[in-house]
Amino acid sequence: MTSPTSTSAGGRPVYLVDGARTPFIKARGKPGPFTPVDLAVQAGRALLMRHPLPDDAFDQVILGCVNVVASEMNPARIAALRLGLSETIPAFTMQINCGSGMQSVDTAYRYIREGRQDLILAGGAEALSHAPLMLTPAATRWLAELGLARSVGEKLKHLARFKPGYLKPVISLEQGLTDPVVELNMGQTAEVVANLFGISREQADDYAISSHLRLAKAQEEGWLDEEVVPLYAPDGKVYTFDDGVRPESTADKLAKLRPVFERPFGKVTAGNSSQITDGASWLMLASEEAVEKYNLTPKAVIKDSEWSGLEPEIMGLGPAVSAGRLALRNKMSLNDIDLLELNEAFAAQVLGCLAAWNDPDFCRAIFQRDQVLGEFDRDRLNIDGGAISLGHPVGTSGNRIVLHLMNALKREHKKRGIATQCIGGGQAGAMLIEVI
Ligand SMILES: CC(=O)SCCNC(=O)CCNC(=O)[C@H](O)C(C)(C)COP(=O)(O)OP(=O)(O)OC[C@H]1O[C@@H](n2cnc3c(N)ncnc32)[C@H](O)[C@@H]1OP(=O)(O)O
């Protein structure tokens, strides 16, 4: 049995036992072979095979998912039943944009910490390739009125009112990645952050290259073998690795890409943005009682977590706020964070967060202190790449970074790490974990 390690926030210790994820598969402009539930089931099955438990062992299943597909309402419940878990186990789906997966882990953490539950399966799933094309409200109205027309004559009259513009779809992915309050898409918010902290195109591209090289090395060395489980498609194809990786990325190649979100002078390109992908991942969280009852060997303990809000235009700076507050509350300097997983929504936004920690005005405004938090050593940041190289299936990236942080801390024989991410709409989450 592990030695009891309480959470900094008080309450019962909460253990991270293990986790698994699918490879992240690049969305290639058409629906991929897997729905969110398909992905969640394959990742979950592999994890549960590693930990054979009675079918009613879990008290709760929680799944983050941003784009739920119409045939899978409450994917958490469908995944739980398809995984063969007892129908007596409640399951719910969470949606807080890119923070959904982290929110599911944090909710599980709080349930266990407070003594409400003992063993929870928490994760996230997203199939961005399945984000639907929809009709505009005008086209929907026209179609509905056609259905309501009573006679053939009325129908023909209505048909004559058809406008070719009705065929132009609403692309839900584009709409979903746009903040409706400030009317900026996520890439444009990254441009705002880049301008605020003077992040150059070269710096953003250089960061993106290191993301690809680090992921390629991790794949080559087999460092992801425990985490990434094979994904079997109905056509017999087997996916075994995150296929967005481009180890051939060079400064010259990236420099040739045109800015996507702010033309012609923007800094954010396809090369230094997170990729649109499909994927799922789970973590198993347990109380001390569950660890003893099922003879589990946990890898880490969750110490604390922090959520924050900020102006939606600079949502990319959220991790600097949440992770900074989390570190300070736990009396840690930046040097005490052995590894930092900061979700790579955009290179400019990751670099903006690092710059913010070194900026006197930001630190005064956010942390009410005169000294800056300082420079964060890039050798301890996203050491095996991130969403730029492996992709960002938004509903699961938040728990993916907690899972990877746990495994990377173990591998590197380090102790404490923070996983943190920005969230569209101007929010951010951060979680502090400690390996056992
Ligand atoms: C809170 C948050 O987390 S906010 C973040 C939420 N997520 C997002 O906003 C998603 C951001 N990303 C995007 O929207 C998209 O990836 C975009 C619009 C930036 C780019 O989309 P796409 O054009 O489909 O990107 P794609 O990855 O296919 O790259 C396009 C081309 O750029 C080039 N390219 C991209 N990366 C590289 C690279 N590393 N090296 C060389 N060329 C590259 C290639 O020519 C590529 O085409 P190819 O794959 O056919 O060779």
Tab-separated table of C-alpha atoms and ligand atoms in Angstrom:
chain	number	residue	atom	x	y	z
A	1	MET	CA	0.000	0.000	0.000
A	2	THR	CA	1.178	3.493	-0.772
A	3	SER	CA	1.868	5.975	1.990
A	4	PRO	CA	-1.062	8.378	2.440
A	5	THR	CA	-0.448	11.636	0.623
A	6	SER	CA	-3.117	14.196	1.280
A	7	THR	CA	-4.226	16.757	-1.269
A	8	SER	CA	-3.036	20.320	-0.668
A	9	ALA	CA	-6.666	21.324	-0.814
A	10	GLY	CA	-7.519	19.093	2.174
A	11	GLY	CA	-9.791	16.061	2.145
A	12	ARG	CA	-8.967	12.493	1.269
A	13	PRO	CA	-5.980	11.572	-0.913
A	14	VAL	CA	-6.888	11.034	-4.578
A	15	TYR	CA	-4.760	8.612	-6.562
A	16	LEU	CA	-4.153	8.461	-10.286
A	17	VAL	CA	-3.901	4.752	-10.874
A	18	ASP	CA	-3.314	4.478	-14.607
A	19	GLY	CA	-4.572	5.727	-17.945
A	20	ALA	CA	-4.607	4.977	-21.652
A	21	ARG	CA	-5.433	6.766	-24.855
A	22	THR	CA	-5.947	6.124	-28.527
A	23	PRO	CA	-3.463	7.489	-31.028
A	24	PHE	CA	-4.594	10.930	-32.158
A	25	ILE	CA	-5.672	10.629	-35.786
A	26	LYS	CA	-5.558	13.612	-38.115
A	27	ALA	CA	-8.945	14.704	-39.444
A	28	ARG	CA	-8.613	14.767	-43.207
A	29	GLY	CA	-11.615	16.794	-44.303
A	30	LYS	CA	-14.188	13.982	-44.065
A	31	PRO	CA	-15.620	11.886	-41.227
A	32	GLY	CA	-13.007	9.461	-39.919
A	33	PRO	CA	-13.685	5.812	-39.048
A	34	PHE	CA	-14.512	6.468	-35.383
A	35	THR	CA	-17.180	8.358	-33.453
A	36	PRO	CA	-16.360	9.762	-29.990
A	37	VAL	CA	-17.851	6.669	-28.352
A	38	ASP	CA	-15.891	4.297	-30.642
A	39	LEU	CA	-12.708	6.057	-29.579
A	40	ALA	CA	-13.631	6.062	-25.889
A	41	VAL	CA	-14.519	2.371	-25.973
A	42	GLN	CA	-11.238	1.326	-27.594
A	43	ALA	CA	-9.108	3.351	-25.163
A	44	GLY	CA	-11.224	2.182	-22.217
A	45	ARG	CA	-11.165	-1.479	-23.191
A	46	ALA	CA	-7.369	-1.531	-23.271
A	47	LEU	CA	-7.183	0.176	-19.880
A	48	LEU	CA	-9.722	-2.144	-18.267
A	49	MET	CA	-7.947	-5.210	-19.636
A	50	ARG	CA	-4.863	-4.046	-17.764
A	51	HIS	CA	-6.939	-3.765	-14.591
A	52	PRO	CA	-9.507	-6.553	-14.519
A	53	LEU	CA	-12.087	-5.372	-11.978
A	54	PRO	CA	-15.657	-6.421	-11.197
A	55	ASP	CA	-18.085	-4.754	-13.617
A	56	ASP	CA	-19.582	-2.697	-10.774
A	57	ALA	CA	-16.270	-1.600	-9.243
A	58	PHE	CA	-16.523	1.970	-10.546
A	59	ASP	CA	-18.792	4.439	-8.780
A	60	GLN	CA	-18.949	6.898	-11.662
A	61	VAL	CA	-17.954	7.428	-15.297
A	62	ILE	CA	-17.269	10.968	-16.541
A	63	LEU	CA	-16.360	11.879	-20.112
A	64	GLY	CA	-15.449	15.237	-21.631
A	65	CYS	CA	-16.760	15.728	-25.162
A	66	VAL	CA	-17.275	19.025	-26.976
A	67	ASN	CA	-18.902	17.908	-30.242
A	68	VAL	CA	-21.353	15.209	-29.270
A	69	VAL	CA	-22.694	13.457	-32.382
A	70	ALA	CA	-26.476	13.194	-32.680
A	71	SER	CA	-26.509	9.394	-32.505
A	72	GLU	CA	-24.538	9.394	-29.241
A	73	MET	CA	-26.246	11.692	-26.764
A	74	ASN	CA	-24.473	11.404	-23.386
A	75	PRO	CA	-21.495	9.514	-24.836
A	76	ALA	CA	-20.230	8.793	-21.307
A	77	ARG	CA	-23.173	6.482	-20.654
A	78	ILE	CA	-23.019	4.787	-24.059
A	79	ALA	CA	-19.269	4.219	-23.709
A	80	ALA	CA	-19.689	2.824	-20.172
A	81	LEU	CA	-22.313	0.317	-21.325
A	82	ARG	CA	-20.342	-0.651	-24.430
A	83	LEU	CA	-17.345	-1.217	-22.162
A	84	GLY	CA	-19.381	-3.781	-20.292
A	85	LEU	CA	-19.576	-1.769	-17.070
A	86	SER	CA	-22.590	-2.404	-14.877
A	87	GLU	CA	-25.740	-0.490	-15.814
A	88	THR	CA	-25.953	0.579	-12.159
A	89	ILE	CA	-22.978	2.951	-12.605
A	90	PRO	CA	-24.018	6.541	-13.391
A	91	ALA	CA	-22.227	8.282	-16.251
A	92	PHE	CA	-22.294	11.872	-17.441
A	93	THR	CA	-20.687	13.953	-20.155
A	94	MET	CA	-19.035	17.324	-19.531
A	95	GLN	CA	-18.601	20.220	-21.931
A	96	ILE	CA	-16.424	23.201	-21.144
A	97	ASN	CA	-14.826	23.522	-24.577
A	98	CYS	CA	-11.139	22.542	-24.643
A	99	GLY	CA	-11.214	22.110	-20.858
A	100	SER	CA	-13.742	19.255	-20.954
A	101	GLY	CA	-11.270	16.406	-20.372
A	102	MET	CA	-9.502	18.201	-17.525
A	103	GLN	CA	-12.844	19.151	-15.996
A	104	SER	CA	-13.877	15.494	-16.010
A	105	VAL	CA	-10.694	14.526	-14.118
A	106	ASP	CA	-11.104	17.451	-11.733
A	107	THR	CA	-14.720	16.501	-11.006
A	108	ALA	CA	-13.642	12.934	-10.246
A	109	TYR	CA	-10.858	14.316	-8.021
A	110	ARG	CA	-13.354	16.403	-6.063
A	111	TYR	CA	-15.884	13.558	-5.667
A	112	ILE	CA	-13.195	11.281	-4.237
A	113	ARG	CA	-11.549	14.000	-2.143
A	114	GLU	CA	-14.876	14.820	-0.523
A	115	GLY	CA	-15.569	11.167	0.262
A	116	ARG	CA	-18.564	10.821	-2.058
A	117	GLN	CA	-17.052	8.132	-4.287
A	118	ASP	CA	-14.034	5.797	-4.390
A	119	LEU	CA	-13.252	4.671	-7.923
A	120	ILE	CA	-13.961	6.744	-11.023
A	121	LEU	CA	-13.210	6.381	-14.722
A	122	ALA	CA	-12.717	9.902	-16.080
A	123	GLY	CA	-11.665	10.913	-19.559
A	124	GLY	CA	-12.537	12.588	-22.792
A	125	ALA	CA	-13.346	11.766	-26.408
A	126	GLU	CA	-13.586	13.840	-29.535
A	127	ALA	CA	-14.036	13.103	-33.213
A	128	LEU	CA	-13.494	16.503	-34.810
A	129	SER	CA	-13.630	14.852	-38.232
A	130	HIS	CA	-17.314	14.187	-37.512
A	131	ALA	CA	-18.186	17.819	-36.770
A	132	PRO	CA	-21.318	18.193	-38.891
A	133	LEU	CA	-22.092	20.473	-41.806
A	134	MET	CA	-25.413	22.155	-41.054
A	135	LEU	CA	-28.027	24.122	-42.971
A	136	THR	CA	-28.387	27.851	-42.377
A	137	PRO	CA	-31.556	28.909	-40.480
A	138	ALA	CA	-32.995	30.253	-43.783
A	139	ALA	CA	-32.432	26.936	-45.555
A	140	THR	CA	-33.863	24.998	-42.599
A	141	ARG	CA	-36.970	27.216	-42.659
A	142	TRP	CA	-37.387	26.684	-46.412
A	143	LEU	CA	-37.093	22.908	-46.013
A	144	ALA	CA	-39.539	22.826	-43.093
A	145	GLU	CA	-42.064	24.920	-45.029
A	146	LEU	CA	-41.741	22.553	-47.987
A	147	GLY	CA	-42.725	19.710	-45.679
A	148	LEU	CA	-45.721	21.688	-44.424
A	149	ALA	CA	-47.034	22.543	-47.923
A	150	ARG	CA	-50.346	20.660	-48.362
A	151	SER	CA	-50.965	20.334	-52.073
A	152	VAL	CA	-48.709	19.567	-55.024
A	153	GLY	CA	-49.363	23.110	-56.243
A	154	GLU	CA	-48.245	24.617	-52.945
A	155	LYS	CA	-45.157	22.415	-52.959
A	156	LEU	CA	-44.225	23.491	-56.506
A	157	LYS	CA	-44.746	27.140	-55.569
A	158	HIS	CA	-42.482	26.669	-52.575
A	159	LEU	CA	-39.848	24.822	-54.618
A	160	ALA	CA	-39.657	27.843	-56.907
A	161	ARG	CA	-38.559	29.921	-53.897
A	162	PHE	CA	-35.377	27.830	-53.501
A	163	LYS	CA	-32.195	29.923	-53.460
A	164	PRO	CA	-28.794	28.370	-54.378
A	165	GLY	CA	-27.402	30.004	-51.212
A	166	TYR	CA	-29.354	27.426	-49.202
A	167	LEU	CA	-26.780	24.833	-50.297
A	168	LYS	CA	-23.967	26.722	-48.538
A	169	PRO	CA	-23.476	24.829	-45.278
A	170	VAL	CA	-22.688	26.151	-41.828
A	171	ILE	CA	-19.389	24.498	-40.945
A	172	SER	CA	-19.896	23.629	-37.295
A	173	LEU	CA	-16.168	23.154	-36.678
A	174	GLU	CA	-15.404	26.701	-37.806
A	175	GLN	CA	-18.311	28.055	-35.812
A	176	GLY	CA	-17.338	26.030	-32.744
A	177	LEU	CA	-13.817	27.427	-32.823
A	178	THR	CA	-15.111	30.997	-32.874
A	179	ASP	CA	-15.872	32.909	-29.699
A	180	PRO	CA	-19.368	34.316	-30.235
A	181	VAL	CA	-18.983	37.019	-27.576
A	182	VAL	CA	-15.898	38.718	-28.960
A	183	GLU	CA	-16.338	37.325	-32.479
A	184	LEU	CA	-12.767	36.107	-32.776
A	185	ASN	CA	-11.819	32.595	-33.710
A	186	MET	CA	-9.259	30.782	-31.587
A	187	GLY	CA	-6.432	31.508	-34.034
A	188	GLN	CA	-7.213	35.210	-33.914
A	189	THR	CA	-6.972	35.178	-30.120
A	190	ALA	CA	-3.502	33.659	-30.532
A	191	GLU	CA	-2.615	36.583	-32.805
A	192	VAL	CA	-3.748	38.971	-30.047
A	193	VAL	CA	-1.450	37.231	-27.549
A	194	ALA	CA	1.449	37.248	-30.036
A	195	ASN	CA	1.043	40.994	-30.537
A	196	LEU	CA	0.741	41.658	-26.810
A	197	PHE	CA	4.045	39.980	-25.994
A	198	GLY	CA	5.910	40.549	-29.267
A	199	ILE	CA	6.107	36.859	-30.175
A	200	SER	CA	7.640	36.668	-33.647
A	201	ARG	CA	6.756	34.309	-36.480
A	202	GLU	CA	10.242	32.795	-36.230
A	203	GLN	CA	9.834	32.103	-32.503
A	204	ALA	CA	6.444	30.475	-33.074
A	205	ASP	CA	7.791	28.316	-35.919
A	206	ASP	CA	10.867	27.364	-33.913
A	207	TYR	CA	8.615	26.250	-31.053
A	208	ALA	CA	6.485	24.178	-33.475
A	209	ILE	CA	9.561	22.415	-34.868
A	210	SER	CA	10.668	21.417	-31.369
A	211	SER	CA	7.163	20.021	-30.695
A	212	HIS	CA	7.446	17.732	-33.744
A	213	LEU	CA	11.008	16.681	-32.964
A	214	ARG	CA	10.178	15.893	-29.348
A	215	LEU	CA	7.130	13.819	-30.261
A	216	ALA	CA	9.085	11.960	-32.953
A	217	LYS	CA	11.803	11.126	-30.417
A	218	ALA	CA	9.237	9.968	-27.833
A	219	GLN	CA	7.641	7.706	-30.457
A	220	GLU	CA	11.012	6.334	-31.543
A	221	GLU	CA	12.150	5.630	-28.001
A	222	GLY	CA	8.879	3.870	-27.165
A	223	TRP	CA	8.084	6.395	-24.421
A	224	LEU	CA	4.421	6.459	-25.415
A	225	ASP	CA	3.976	2.696	-25.621
A	226	GLU	CA	2.318	2.420	-22.225
A	227	GLU	CA	0.008	5.338	-22.899
A	228	VAL	CA	-1.073	4.855	-26.513
A	229	VAL	CA	-3.093	1.738	-27.335
A	230	PRO	CA	-3.839	0.513	-30.873
A	231	LEU	CA	-7.024	1.602	-32.553
A	232	TYR	CA	-8.763	-0.875	-34.864
A	233	ALA	CA	-10.899	0.495	-37.727
A	234	PRO	CA	-13.828	-1.446	-39.215
A	235	ASP	CA	-11.934	-1.740	-42.533
A	236	GLY	CA	-9.099	-3.625	-40.821
A	237	LYS	CA	-6.708	-0.683	-40.631
A	238	VAL	CA	-4.817	-0.396	-37.346
A	239	TYR	CA	-3.677	2.985	-36.028
A	240	THR	CA	-0.748	2.791	-33.651
A	241	PHE	CA	0.736	6.272	-33.379
A	242	ASP	CA	-0.198	9.971	-33.482
A	243	ASP	CA	-0.116	10.489	-37.226
A	244	GLY	CA	0.140	14.299	-37.283
A	245	VAL	CA	3.835	14.208	-36.429
A	246	ARG	CA	6.125	15.875	-38.996
A	247	PRO	CA	9.738	15.309	-37.955
A	248	GLU	CA	10.800	16.708	-41.319
A	249	SER	CA	9.631	20.192	-40.227
A	250	THR	CA	12.272	22.853	-40.820
A	251	ALA	CA	12.370	26.619	-40.362
A	252	ASP	CA	12.481	27.074	-44.155
A	253	LYS	CA	9.407	24.911	-44.755
A	254	LEU	CA	7.421	26.532	-41.968
A	255	ALA	CA	8.389	30.038	-43.088
A	256	LYS	CA	6.723	29.366	-46.451
A	257	LEU	CA	3.265	28.770	-44.908
A	258	ARG	CA	0.805	31.640	-45.139
A	259	PRO	CA	-0.809	33.039	-41.994
A	260	VAL	CA	-4.289	31.538	-41.671
A	261	PHE	CA	-6.143	33.843	-39.339
A	262	GLU	CA	-4.745	37.321	-39.983
A	263	ARG	CA	-3.572	37.932	-43.517
A	264	PRO	CA	-1.058	38.942	-44.680
A	265	PHE	CA	1.009	39.757	-41.596
A	266	GLY	CA	-0.232	37.352	-38.921
A	267	LYS	CA	2.046	34.856	-37.193
A	268	VAL	CA	-0.292	31.912	-36.792
A	269	THR	CA	-0.091	29.280	-39.560
A	270	ALA	CA	-1.091	25.662	-40.117
A	271	GLY	CA	2.468	24.802	-39.058
A	272	ASN	CA	2.420	26.450	-35.636
A	273	SER	CA	-1.216	25.703	-34.662
A	274	SER	CA	-2.608	22.629	-32.970
A	275	GLN	CA	-3.981	20.099	-35.435
A	276	ILE	CA	-7.584	19.024	-35.895
A	277	THR	CA	-7.695	15.376	-34.775
A	278	ASP	CA	-9.826	12.546	-33.392
A	279	GLY	CA	-8.932	10.741	-30.162
A	280	ALA	CA	-9.909	9.635	-26.676
A	281	SER	CA	-8.245	8.979	-23.340
A	282	TRP	CA	-9.135	7.820	-19.847
A	283	LEU	CA	-7.688	8.018	-16.364
A	284	MET	CA	-8.581	5.822	-13.444
A	285	LEU	CA	-8.867	7.726	-10.137
A	286	ALA	CA	-9.122	6.023	-6.757
A	287	SER	CA	-9.425	6.713	-3.047
A	288	GLU	CA	-7.119	4.971	-0.596
A	289	GLU	CA	-9.960	2.575	0.228
A	290	ALA	CA	-10.356	1.601	-3.441
A	291	VAL	CA	-6.601	1.191	-3.831
A	292	GLU	CA	-6.601	-1.261	-0.921
A	293	LYS	CA	-9.822	-3.034	-1.871
A	294	TYR	CA	-8.755	-3.757	-5.452
A	295	ASN	CA	-5.031	-4.063	-4.763
A	296	LEU	CA	-4.166	-1.243	-7.192
A	297	THR	CA	-0.724	0.319	-7.632
A	298	PRO	CA	-1.215	4.043	-8.203
A	299	LYS	CA	1.322	6.091	-10.097
A	300	ALA	CA	0.558	9.554	-8.753
A	301	VAL	CA	-1.597	11.642	-6.486
A	302	ILE	CA	-3.531	14.783	-7.417
A	303	LYS	CA	-2.484	17.573	-5.072
A	304	ASP	CA	-4.586	20.532	-6.172
A	305	SER	CA	-6.300	22.216	-9.091
A	306	GLU	CA	-7.206	25.724	-10.187
A	307	TRP	CA	-9.685	27.209	-12.666
A	308	SER	CA	-9.742	30.813	-13.758
A	309	GLY	CA	-11.358	33.209	-16.174
A	310	LEU	CA	-9.934	36.071	-18.196
A	311	GLU	CA	-10.813	38.236	-21.203
A	312	PRO	CA	-11.904	35.943	-24.072
A	313	GLU	CA	-9.631	37.872	-26.502
A	314	ILE	CA	-6.558	36.673	-24.585
A	315	MET	CA	-7.839	33.234	-23.637
A	316	GLY	CA	-4.461	31.783	-24.669
A	317	LEU	CA	-2.843	33.363	-21.603
A	318	GLY	CA	-5.148	31.384	-19.306
A	319	PRO	CA	-2.517	28.778	-18.381
A	320	ALA	CA	-0.212	31.534	-17.110
A	321	VAL	CA	-3.030	32.600	-14.771
A	322	SER	CA	-4.233	29.168	-13.597
A	323	ALA	CA	-0.864	27.415	-13.365
A	324	GLY	CA	0.763	30.515	-11.827
A	325	ARG	CA	-1.891	30.757	-9.095
A	326	LEU	CA	-1.732	27.008	-8.502
A	327	ALA	CA	2.050	27.087	-8.070
A	328	LEU	CA	1.956	30.095	-5.753
A	329	ARG	CA	-0.831	28.641	-3.611
A	330	ASN	CA	1.288	25.506	-3.203
A	331	LYS	CA	4.340	27.634	-2.308
A	332	MET	CA	6.171	26.596	-5.453
A	333	SER	CA	8.401	28.735	-7.624
A	334	LEU	CA	8.625	27.994	-11.351
A	335	ASN	CA	11.816	26.056	-10.577
A	336	ASP	CA	9.857	23.708	-8.324
A	337	ILE	CA	7.697	22.568	-11.243
A	338	ASP	CA	9.690	19.558	-12.428
A	339	LEU	CA	7.651	19.208	-15.633
A	340	LEU	CA	4.997	21.421	-17.168
A	341	GLU	CA	2.436	20.207	-19.704
A	342	LEU	CA	0.945	23.356	-21.220
A	343	ASN	CA	-1.508	22.422	-23.928
A	344	GLU	CA	-0.194	23.645	-27.265
A	345	ALA	CA	-3.297	25.279	-28.720
A	346	PHE	CA	-0.963	27.598	-30.643
A	347	ALA	CA	2.806	28.136	-30.401
A	348	ALA	CA	2.247	31.888	-30.027
A	349	GLN	CA	-0.037	31.275	-27.047
A	350	VAL	CA	2.389	28.887	-25.298
A	351	LEU	CA	5.205	31.404	-25.733
A	352	GLY	CA	2.858	34.185	-24.620
A	353	CYS	CA	2.264	32.340	-21.335
A	354	LEU	CA	6.001	32.021	-20.714
A	355	ALA	CA	6.460	35.723	-21.511
A	356	ALA	CA	3.600	36.640	-19.159
A	357	TRP	CA	5.327	34.955	-16.220
A	358	ASN	CA	8.297	37.191	-16.884
A	359	ASP	CA	6.271	40.360	-17.315
A	360	PRO	CA	6.052	42.736	-14.289
A	361	ASP	CA	2.683	44.224	-15.324
A	362	PHE	CA	1.072	40.816	-15.854
A	363	CYS	CA	2.423	39.425	-12.564
A	364	ARG	CA	1.321	42.536	-10.659
A	365	ALA	CA	-2.172	42.448	-12.138
A	366	ILE	CA	-2.736	38.702	-11.847
A	367	PHE	CA	-0.715	37.641	-8.818
A	368	GLN	CA	-0.602	40.962	-6.938
A	369	ARG	CA	3.146	40.751	-6.507
A	370	ASP	CA	5.973	43.021	-7.507
A	371	GLN	CA	8.376	40.288	-8.558
A	372	VAL	CA	7.891	38.366	-11.780
A	373	LEU	CA	7.468	34.591	-11.580
A	374	GLY	CA	10.479	34.380	-13.891
A	375	GLU	CA	11.762	32.385	-16.826
A	376	PHE	CA	10.473	28.830	-17.315
A	377	ASP	CA	13.113	26.431	-18.579
A	378	ARG	CA	11.923	25.085	-21.959
A	379	ASP	CA	13.660	21.763	-21.239
A	380	ARG	CA	10.934	21.083	-18.685
A	381	LEU	CA	8.035	22.178	-20.881
A	382	ASN	CA	6.045	19.732	-23.039
A	383	ILE	CA	9.055	17.446	-23.150
A	384	ASP	CA	7.452	14.957	-25.558
A	385	GLY	CA	5.674	17.420	-27.843
A	386	GLY	CA	2.058	18.469	-27.672
A	387	ALA	CA	-1.030	19.431	-29.592
A	388	ILE	CA	0.958	21.080	-32.413
A	389	SER	CA	2.578	17.760	-33.304
A	390	LEU	CA	0.097	15.203	-32.023
A	391	GLY	CA	-3.163	17.097	-32.389
A	392	HIS	CA	-5.891	18.560	-30.223
A	393	PRO	CA	-9.121	16.530	-30.056
A	394	VAL	CA	-10.578	19.237	-27.873
A	395	GLY	CA	-12.728	17.138	-25.518
A	396	THR	CA	-9.811	14.981	-24.414
A	397	SER	CA	-6.676	17.143	-24.602
A	398	GLY	CA	-7.120	18.239	-20.981
A	399	ASN	CA	-7.010	14.745	-19.537
A	400	ARG	CA	-4.397	13.659	-22.091
A	401	ILE	CA	-1.936	16.158	-20.648
A	402	VAL	CA	-2.595	14.929	-17.081
A	403	LEU	CA	-2.072	11.328	-18.246
A	404	HIS	CA	1.106	12.183	-20.077
A	405	LEU	CA	2.457	14.316	-17.244
A	406	MET	CA	2.047	11.380	-14.872
A	407	ASN	CA	3.925	9.017	-17.185
A	408	ALA	CA	6.629	11.536	-18.081
A	409	LEU	CA	7.311	12.389	-14.416
A	410	LYS	CA	7.684	8.679	-13.667
A	411	ARG	CA	9.983	8.066	-16.606
A	412	GLU	CA	12.179	11.047	-15.807
A	413	HIS	CA	12.284	10.183	-12.067
A	414	LYS	CA	10.817	13.588	-11.266
A	415	LYS	CA	8.311	14.436	-8.572
A	416	ARG	CA	5.894	17.279	-9.181
A	417	GLY	CA	4.313	18.611	-12.331
A	418	ILE	CA	1.528	20.849	-13.518
A	419	ALA	CA	-0.787	20.212	-16.476
A	420	THR	CA	-2.532	23.328	-17.719
A	421	GLN	CA	-4.560	24.501	-20.680
A	422	CYS	CA	-6.377	27.458	-22.164
A	423	ILE	CA	-10.091	27.222	-22.852
A	424	GLY	CA	-12.053	29.011	-25.554
A	425	GLY	CA	-14.323	31.655	-24.047
A	426	GLY	CA	-11.568	32.940	-21.766
A	427	GLN	CA	-11.002	30.277	-19.139
A	428	ALA	CA	-8.182	27.988	-18.063
A	429	GLY	CA	-7.527	24.985	-15.876
A	430	ALA	CA	-4.446	23.644	-14.110
A	431	MET	CA	-3.770	20.520	-12.093
A	432	LEU	CA	-0.842	19.771	-9.790
A	433	ILE	CA	0.175	16.135	-9.454
A	434	GLU	CA	2.942	14.324	-7.585
A	435	VAL	CA	4.258	10.898	-8.450
A	436	ILE	CA	4.383	8.186	-5.810
B	1	LIG	C1	-8.656	26.691	-26.154
B	1	LIG	C2	-7.952	26.064	-27.286
B	1	LIG	O1	-7.347	25.060	-27.141
B	1	LIG	S1	-8.040	26.877	-28.724
B	1	LIG	C3	-7.511	25.755	-29.946
B	1	LIG	C4	-8.630	24.993	-30.525
B	1	LIG	N1	-8.190	24.397	-31.786
B	1	LIG	C5	-8.054	25.135	-32.902
B	1	LIG	O2	-8.376	26.319	-32.937
B	1	LIG	C6	-7.515	24.438	-34.115
B	1	LIG	C7	-6.420	25.232	-34.738
B	1	LIG	N2	-6.000	24.621	-36.006
B	1	LIG	C8	-6.722	24.797	-37.140
B	1	LIG	O3	-7.778	25.414	-37.159
B	1	LIG	C9	-6.180	24.153	-38.400
B	1	LIG	O4	-5.180	23.243	-38.069
B	1	LIG	C10	-5.607	25.240	-39.363
B	1	LIG	C11	-6.782	26.045	-39.919
B	1	LIG	C12	-4.619	26.153	-38.663
B	1	LIG	C13	-4.880	24.543	-40.509
B	1	LIG	O5	-5.749	23.637	-41.094
B	1	LIG	P1	-5.277	22.745	-42.328
B	1	LIG	O6	-4.959	23.635	-43.468
B	1	LIG	O7	-6.295	21.682	-42.514
B	1	LIG	O8	-3.924	22.159	-41.713
B	1	LIG	P2	-2.995	20.985	-42.150
B	1	LIG	O9	-2.411	20.420	-40.911
B	1	LIG	O10	-3.705	20.080	-43.084
B	1	LIG	O11	-1.828	21.725	-42.914
B	1	LIG	C14	-2.034	22.364	-44.170
B	1	LIG	C15	-0.740	22.368	-44.925
B	1	LIG	O12	0.227	23.147	-44.220
B	1	LIG	C16	1.509	22.564	-44.417
B	1	LIG	N3	2.084	22.201	-43.103
B	1	LIG	C17	1.436	22.086	-41.915
B	1	LIG	N4	2.331	21.776	-40.952
B	1	LIG	C18	3.519	21.693	-41.530
B	1	LIG	C19	4.820	21.409	-41.053
B	1	LIG	N5	5.054	21.167	-39.750
B	1	LIG	N6	5.842	21.412	-41.918
B	1	LIG	C20	5.631	21.660	-43.237
B	1	LIG	N7	4.402	21.929	-43.751
B	1	LIG	C21	3.379	21.948	-42.905
B	1	LIG	C22	1.331	21.379	-45.315
B	1	LIG	O13	1.495	21.778	-46.638
B	1	LIG	C23	-0.105	21.019	-45.070
B	1	LIG	O14	-0.686	20.332	-46.119
B	1	LIG	P3	-0.445	18.735	-46.263
B	1	LIG	O15	-0.814	18.109	-44.953
B	1	LIG	O16	-1.390	18.353	-47.350
B	1	LIG	O17	0.986	18.535	-46.577
